[in-house]
CSV table of C-alpha atoms in Angstrom, one decimal:
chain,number,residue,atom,x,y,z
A,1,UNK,CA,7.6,125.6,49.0
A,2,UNK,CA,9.3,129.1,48.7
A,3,UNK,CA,12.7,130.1,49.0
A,4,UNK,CA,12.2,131.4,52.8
A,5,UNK,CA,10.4,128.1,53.6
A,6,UNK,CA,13.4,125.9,52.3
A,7,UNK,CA,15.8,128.0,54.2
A,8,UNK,CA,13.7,127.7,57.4
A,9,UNK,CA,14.4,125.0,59.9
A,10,UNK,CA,11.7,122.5,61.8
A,11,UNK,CA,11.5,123.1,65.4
A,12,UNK,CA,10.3,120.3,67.5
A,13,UNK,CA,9.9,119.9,71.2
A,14,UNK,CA,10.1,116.8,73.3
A,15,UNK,CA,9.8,115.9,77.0
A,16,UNK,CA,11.0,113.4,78.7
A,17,UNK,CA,10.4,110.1,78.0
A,18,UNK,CA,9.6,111.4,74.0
A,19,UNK,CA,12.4,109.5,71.8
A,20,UNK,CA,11.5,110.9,68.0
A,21,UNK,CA,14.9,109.9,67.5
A,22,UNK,CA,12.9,107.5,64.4
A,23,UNK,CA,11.2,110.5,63.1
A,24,UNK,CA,14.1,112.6,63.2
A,25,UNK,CA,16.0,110.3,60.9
A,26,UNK,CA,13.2,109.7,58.1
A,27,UNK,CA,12.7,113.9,57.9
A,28,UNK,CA,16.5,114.4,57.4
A,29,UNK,CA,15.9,111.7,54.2
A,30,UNK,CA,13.0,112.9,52.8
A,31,UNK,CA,13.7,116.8,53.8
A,32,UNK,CA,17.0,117.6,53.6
A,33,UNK,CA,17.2,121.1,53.2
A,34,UNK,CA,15.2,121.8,56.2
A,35,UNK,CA,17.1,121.0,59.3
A,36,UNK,CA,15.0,119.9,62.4
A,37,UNK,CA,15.9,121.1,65.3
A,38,UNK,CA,15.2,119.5,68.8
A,39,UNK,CA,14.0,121.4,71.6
A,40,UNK,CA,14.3,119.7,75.2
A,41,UNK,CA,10.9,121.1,77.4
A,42,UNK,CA,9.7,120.0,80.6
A,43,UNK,CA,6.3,118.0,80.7
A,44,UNK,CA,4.9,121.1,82.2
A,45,UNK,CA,6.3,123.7,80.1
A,46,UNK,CA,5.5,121.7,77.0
A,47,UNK,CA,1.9,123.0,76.3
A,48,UNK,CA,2.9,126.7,76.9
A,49,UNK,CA,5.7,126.5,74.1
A,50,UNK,CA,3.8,125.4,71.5
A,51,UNK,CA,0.7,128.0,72.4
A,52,UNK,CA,3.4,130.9,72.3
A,53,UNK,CA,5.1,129.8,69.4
A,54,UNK,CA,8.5,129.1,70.1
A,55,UNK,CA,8.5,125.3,68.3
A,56,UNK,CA,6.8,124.1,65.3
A,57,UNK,CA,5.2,121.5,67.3
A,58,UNK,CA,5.6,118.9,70.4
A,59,UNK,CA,5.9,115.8,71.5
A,60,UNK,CA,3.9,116.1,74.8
A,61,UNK,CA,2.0,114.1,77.2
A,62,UNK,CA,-1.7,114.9,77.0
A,63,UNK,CA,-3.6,116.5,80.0
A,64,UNK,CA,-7.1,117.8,80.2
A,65,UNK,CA,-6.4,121.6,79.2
A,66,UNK,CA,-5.5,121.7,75.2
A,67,UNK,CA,-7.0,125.0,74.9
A,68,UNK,CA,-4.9,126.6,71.4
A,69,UNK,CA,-3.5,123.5,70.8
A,70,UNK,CA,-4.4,120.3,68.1
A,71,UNK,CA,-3.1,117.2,69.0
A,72,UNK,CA,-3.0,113.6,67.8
A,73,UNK,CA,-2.3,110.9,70.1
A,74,UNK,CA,0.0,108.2,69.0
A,75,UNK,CA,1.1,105.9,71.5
A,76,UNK,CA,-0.3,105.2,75.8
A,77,UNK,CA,2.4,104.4,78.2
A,78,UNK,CA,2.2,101.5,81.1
A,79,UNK,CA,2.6,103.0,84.1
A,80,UNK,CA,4.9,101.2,86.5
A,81,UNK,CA,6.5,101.8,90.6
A,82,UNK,CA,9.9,102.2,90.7
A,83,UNK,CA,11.2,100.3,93.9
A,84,UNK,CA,14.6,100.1,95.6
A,85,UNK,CA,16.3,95.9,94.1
A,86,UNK,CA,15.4,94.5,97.4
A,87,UNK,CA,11.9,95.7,97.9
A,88,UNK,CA,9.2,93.4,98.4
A,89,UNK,CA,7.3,94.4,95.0
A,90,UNK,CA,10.2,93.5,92.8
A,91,UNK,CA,9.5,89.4,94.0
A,92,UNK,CA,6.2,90.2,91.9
A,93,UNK,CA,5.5,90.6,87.4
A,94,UNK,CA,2.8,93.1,88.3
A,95,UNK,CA,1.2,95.1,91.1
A,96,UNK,CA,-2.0,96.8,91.6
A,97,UNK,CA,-2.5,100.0,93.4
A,98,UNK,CA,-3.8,98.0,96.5
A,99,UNK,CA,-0.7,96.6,97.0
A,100,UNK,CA,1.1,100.1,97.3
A,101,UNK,CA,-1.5,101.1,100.5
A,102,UNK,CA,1.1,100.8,102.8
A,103,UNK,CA,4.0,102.5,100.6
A,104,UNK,CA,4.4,106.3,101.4
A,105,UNK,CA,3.7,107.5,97.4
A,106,UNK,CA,6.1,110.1,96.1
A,107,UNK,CA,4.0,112.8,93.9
A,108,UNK,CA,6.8,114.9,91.8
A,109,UNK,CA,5.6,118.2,90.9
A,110,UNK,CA,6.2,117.3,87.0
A,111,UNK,CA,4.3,114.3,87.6
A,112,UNK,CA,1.8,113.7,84.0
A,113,UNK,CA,-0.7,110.8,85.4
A,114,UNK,CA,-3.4,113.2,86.6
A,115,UNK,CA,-4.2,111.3,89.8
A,116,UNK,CA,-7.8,112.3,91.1
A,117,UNK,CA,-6.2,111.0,94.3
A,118,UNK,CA,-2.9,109.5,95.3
A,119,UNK,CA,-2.5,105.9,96.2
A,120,UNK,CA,-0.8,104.8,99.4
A,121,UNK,CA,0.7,107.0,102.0
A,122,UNK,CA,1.3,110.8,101.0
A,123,UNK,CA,4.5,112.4,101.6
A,124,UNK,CA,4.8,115.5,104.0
A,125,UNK,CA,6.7,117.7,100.6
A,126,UNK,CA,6.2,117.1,96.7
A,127,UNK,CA,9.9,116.5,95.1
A,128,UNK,CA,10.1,119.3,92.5
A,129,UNK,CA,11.2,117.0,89.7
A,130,UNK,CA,11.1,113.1,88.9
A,131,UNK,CA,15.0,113.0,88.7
A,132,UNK,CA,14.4,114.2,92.4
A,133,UNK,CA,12.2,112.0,93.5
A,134,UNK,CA,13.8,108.7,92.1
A,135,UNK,CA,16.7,109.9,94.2
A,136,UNK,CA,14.8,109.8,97.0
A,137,UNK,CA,13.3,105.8,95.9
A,138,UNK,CA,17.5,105.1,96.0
A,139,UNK,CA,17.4,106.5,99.3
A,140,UNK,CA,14.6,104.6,100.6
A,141,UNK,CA,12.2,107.0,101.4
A,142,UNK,CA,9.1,105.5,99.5
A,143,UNK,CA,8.4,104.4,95.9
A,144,UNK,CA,7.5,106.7,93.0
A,145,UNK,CA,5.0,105.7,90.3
A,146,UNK,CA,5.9,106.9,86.5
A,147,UNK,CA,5.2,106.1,82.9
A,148,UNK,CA,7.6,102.9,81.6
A,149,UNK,CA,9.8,105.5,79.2
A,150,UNK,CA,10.9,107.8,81.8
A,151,UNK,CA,12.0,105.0,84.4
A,152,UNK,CA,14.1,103.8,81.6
A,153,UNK,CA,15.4,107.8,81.3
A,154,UNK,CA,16.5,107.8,85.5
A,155,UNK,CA,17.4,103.9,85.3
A,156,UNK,CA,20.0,103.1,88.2
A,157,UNK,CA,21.6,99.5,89.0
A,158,UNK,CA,19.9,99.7,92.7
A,159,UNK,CA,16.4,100.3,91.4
A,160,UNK,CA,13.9,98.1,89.4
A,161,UNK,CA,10.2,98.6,87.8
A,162,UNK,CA,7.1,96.9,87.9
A,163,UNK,CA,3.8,97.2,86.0
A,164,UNK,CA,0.7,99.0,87.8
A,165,UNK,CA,-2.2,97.2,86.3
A,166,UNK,CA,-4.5,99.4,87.6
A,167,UNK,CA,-3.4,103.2,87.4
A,168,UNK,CA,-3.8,105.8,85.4
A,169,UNK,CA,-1.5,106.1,81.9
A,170,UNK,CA,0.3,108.6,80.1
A,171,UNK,CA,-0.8,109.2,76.7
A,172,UNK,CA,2.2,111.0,74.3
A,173,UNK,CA,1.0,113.1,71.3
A,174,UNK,CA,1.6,115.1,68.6
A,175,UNK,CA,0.8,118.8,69.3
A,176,UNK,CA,1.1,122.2,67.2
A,177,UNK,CA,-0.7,125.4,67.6
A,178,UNK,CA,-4.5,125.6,66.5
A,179,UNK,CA,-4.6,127.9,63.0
A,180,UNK,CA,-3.7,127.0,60.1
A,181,UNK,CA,-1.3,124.1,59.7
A,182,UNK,CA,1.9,124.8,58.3
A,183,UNK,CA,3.2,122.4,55.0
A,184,UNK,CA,6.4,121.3,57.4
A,185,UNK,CA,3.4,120.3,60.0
A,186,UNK,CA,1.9,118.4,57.8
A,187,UNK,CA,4.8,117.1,56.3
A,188,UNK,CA,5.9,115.6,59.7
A,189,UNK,CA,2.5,114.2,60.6
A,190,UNK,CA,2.6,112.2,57.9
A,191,UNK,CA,5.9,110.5,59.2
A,192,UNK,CA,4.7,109.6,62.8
A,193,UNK,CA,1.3,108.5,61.0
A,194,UNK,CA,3.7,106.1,58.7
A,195,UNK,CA,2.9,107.7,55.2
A,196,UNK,CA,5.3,106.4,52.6
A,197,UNK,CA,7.1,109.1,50.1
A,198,UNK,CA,4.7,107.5,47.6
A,199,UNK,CA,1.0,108.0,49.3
A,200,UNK,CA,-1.5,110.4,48.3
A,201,UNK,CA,-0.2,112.9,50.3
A,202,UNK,CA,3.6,112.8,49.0
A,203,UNK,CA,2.3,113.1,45.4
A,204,UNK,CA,0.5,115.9,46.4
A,205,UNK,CA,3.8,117.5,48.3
A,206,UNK,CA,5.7,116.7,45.0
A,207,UNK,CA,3.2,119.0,43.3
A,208,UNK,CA,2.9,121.4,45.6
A,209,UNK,CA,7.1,122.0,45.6
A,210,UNK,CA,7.6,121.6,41.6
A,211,UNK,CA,4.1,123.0,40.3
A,212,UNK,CA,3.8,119.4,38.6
A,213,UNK,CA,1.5,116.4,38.8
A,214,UNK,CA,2.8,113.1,40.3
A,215,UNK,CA,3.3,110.7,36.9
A,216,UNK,CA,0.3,108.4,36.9
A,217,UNK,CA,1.0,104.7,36.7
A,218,UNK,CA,1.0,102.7,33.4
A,219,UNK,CA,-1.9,101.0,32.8
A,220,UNK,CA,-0.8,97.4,32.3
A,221,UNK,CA,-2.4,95.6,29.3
A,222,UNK,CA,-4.8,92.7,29.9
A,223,UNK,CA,-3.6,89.7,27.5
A,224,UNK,CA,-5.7,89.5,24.4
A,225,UNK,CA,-8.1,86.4,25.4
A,226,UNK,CA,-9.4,86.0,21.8
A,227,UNK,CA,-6.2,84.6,19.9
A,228,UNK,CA,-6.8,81.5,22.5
A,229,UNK,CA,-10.4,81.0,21.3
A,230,UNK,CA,-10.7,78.2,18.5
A,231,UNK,CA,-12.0,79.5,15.2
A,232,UNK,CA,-15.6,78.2,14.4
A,233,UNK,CA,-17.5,77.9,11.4
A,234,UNK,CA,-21.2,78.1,11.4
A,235,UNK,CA,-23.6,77.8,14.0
A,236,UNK,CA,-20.6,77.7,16.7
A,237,UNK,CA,-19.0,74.8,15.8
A,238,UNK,CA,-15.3,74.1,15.3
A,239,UNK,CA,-14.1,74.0,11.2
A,240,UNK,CA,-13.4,70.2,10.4
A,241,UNK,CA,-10.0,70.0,8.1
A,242,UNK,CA,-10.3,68.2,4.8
């Protein structure tokens, strides 16, 4: 890595729901010259960021237009209903979209779950973001269908969650402009894919950074086998004292 590159920070965007708090924490330890830098998007402006540049790479939620872009999935999210405490779904563990057909279906514009078509009753106006529409849920005009994280993000102590078994999920990935990969890239997809400092790839960042080989590994010595075997005399057989 050159001097420019060391003095260069590691810009990473996340949505909502994203927590790369994890990663975060193992690039300061194995990288700290090269600050990383968190960049809050929305799940909507995520995409465009990383096409034009302005971050390293993303922590996004997939959708079906990843023209410019690479991405590796890592991890699909349950999607669950957020419902008022005393609404009839939170009696249940699970639901299934069937038993929302009488709910009037909130649809955020920054909604991520691709619906082909929306379950239940629609509502006469889209809320413009999920923080709106889960204000709305407290209010008691209808119930609002998410992924599990970002319930969690907008938790309130008058609402509750339950499962979905049955619709669509959000899958969150790894995403930096098509081209050629940059050595910080690759250094941080080989924390969210779990490399240690010591796999393949970290020897070969070793060399890369101090023009020098990774020291191999001593060979350990197999124990000699033969000062076990009995001396013989001829033909095989054991010497008899005199």
């Amino acid at each position: 890595m050159t001097g420019a590159d060391q003095a260069s920070a590691f810009r990473l965007a996340y949505v909502p729901g994203a927590t790369p708090a994890k990663w975060v924490r193992i690039w300061g330890e194995r990288n700290p010259e090269v600050p990383l830098e968190l960049v809050a998007v929305t799940a909507a402006e995520a995409a465009g960021v990383v096409r034009e540049g302005g971050v390293d790479a993303a922590l996004l939620r997939l959708s079906d237009d990843r023209e410019g872009l690479h991405a590796i999935p890592l991890y699909t999210e349950a999607t669950v209903v957020v419902v008022p405490k005393e609404h009839l779904v939170s009696a249940a563990d699970e639901v299934s979209i069937a038993d929302l057909a009488d709910e009037l279906v909130l649809h955020p514009l920054d909604d991520s779950l691709g619906w082909e078509q929306l379950p239940g009753k629609p509502a006469l106006e889209r809320p413009e973001t999920t923080g709106d529409a889960i204000e709305l849920v407290a209010a008691g005009v209808g119930v609002l269908m998410v992924p599990q994280s970002l319930a969690r993000l907008h938790h309130r102590r008058d609402l509750t969650y339950r499962p979905v078994v049955d619709a669509p999920q959000s899958r969150v990935a790894l995403s930096w402009p098509e081209g050629e990969t940059s050595d910080l890239v690759e250094q941080f997809i080989g924390i969210v894919r779990g490399r240690t400092v010591n796999s393949t790839r970290g020897q070969q960042e070793t060399q890369a950074k101090t023009g020098k080989a990774a020291p191999a590994k001593k060979k350990q010595r197999e124990p000699d086998r033969r000062r076990n075997v009995p001396k013989s005399g001829g033909r095989g057989k054991p010497r008899r004292r005199r």
